[in-house]
Structures are given as structure tokens and as C-alpha cells.
Coordinates of C-alpha atoms in Angstrom, one line a residue:
X1 CA 79.7 84.6 98.9
X2 CA 83.1 84.6 97.2
X3 CA 85.5 81.8 97.3
X4 CA 87.8 83.7 99.7
X5 CA 85.0 83.7 102.3
X6 CA 84.9 79.9 102.2
X7 CA 88.7 79.4 102.3
X8 CA 90.3 82.5 103.6
X9 CA 94.1 83.1 103.5
X10 CA 96.1 83.1 106.7
X11 CA 99.4 84.8 107.2
X12 CA 102.2 84.8 109.7
X13 CA 105.0 87.3 110.1
X14 CA 108.4 85.8 111.0
X15 CA 111.1 87.4 113.2
X16 CA 113.1 87.9 110.0
X17 CA 110.3 90.0 108.5
X18 CA 109.1 87.4 106.0
X19 CA 105.3 86.9 105.5
X20 CA 104.2 83.2 105.2
X21 CA 100.9 83.0 103.4
X22 CA 98.8 79.8 103.7
X23 CA 95.4 78.6 102.7
X24 CA 93.6 75.6 104.0
X25 CA 96.6 74.8 106.1
X26 CA 99.0 74.6 103.2
X27 CA 101.8 77.2 102.5
X28 CA 101.0 79.1 99.4
X29 CA 103.9 81.5 99.2
X30 CA 106.5 83.4 101.2
X31 CA 107.0 87.1 100.7
X32 CA 110.4 88.6 101.6
X33 CA 112.3 91.9 101.6
X34 CA 110.7 95.1 100.5
X35 CA 107.6 93.3 99.3
X36 CA 107.0 91.8 102.7
X37 CA 107.5 95.3 104.3
X38 CA 104.9 96.8 102.0
X39 CA 102.5 93.9 102.7
X40 CA 102.9 94.1 106.5
X41 CA 102.1 97.8 106.3
X42 CA 98.8 97.0 104.5
X43 CA 97.7 94.2 106.8
X44 CA 95.9 94.4 110.1
X45 CA 93.2 97.0 109.3
X46 CA 90.3 94.6 108.8
X47 CA 89.6 91.1 107.6
X48 CA 88.3 92.1 104.2
X49 CA 91.2 94.3 103.3
X50 CA 93.6 91.7 104.6
X51 CA 92.1 89.1 102.4
X52 CA 92.2 91.4 99.4
X53 CA 95.9 92.1 100.0
X54 CA 96.8 88.5 100.4
X55 CA 94.8 87.5 97.3
X56 CA 96.6 90.1 95.2
X57 CA 100.1 89.1 96.5
X58 CA 99.4 85.4 95.7
X59 CA 97.8 86.2 92.3
X60 CA 94.6 84.5 93.4
X61 CA 92.0 87.1 92.9
X62 CA 89.3 87.9 90.3
X63 CA 90.4 90.2 87.5
X64 CA 86.9 90.8 86.2
X65 CA 87.1 88.6 83.1
X66 CA 86.2 85.2 84.6
X67 CA 82.8 83.6 84.0

């Protein structure tokens, strides 16, 4: 299991079109504007792809060089 399966990201889209991303109940980042629009378009397909997109946006994902 990966770490994201233990502590998945959660997101909420506001009326203004911002995406609030949280993990373990704490706000991690807010995505606004064109970036938020691109992210919203990628979300909602399935849980695995949602988590991958949220990890990439927050910068919290494996790059292949960690040990």
C-alpha cells in the first residue's frame, strides 16, 4: 500500500471555482483560476486518478528517486 491509501487527499470545489485540497482534516493548498479549472476537469473519474491528480498538484507524489 502506498502512503496515499492510508491518508488520502480530500477536495472541495467552492462556488467561486477554487479547489480546496486537504489531508487528514487539514487544508494543504488552494488552487485558483485556470489551474483550478484544469484540475476540476480531471477530477471525478475514479478515486485512484483523483488521488494522483491531487498528489501532483500539491507536489506530494513519488518521483521515482526516493528510497
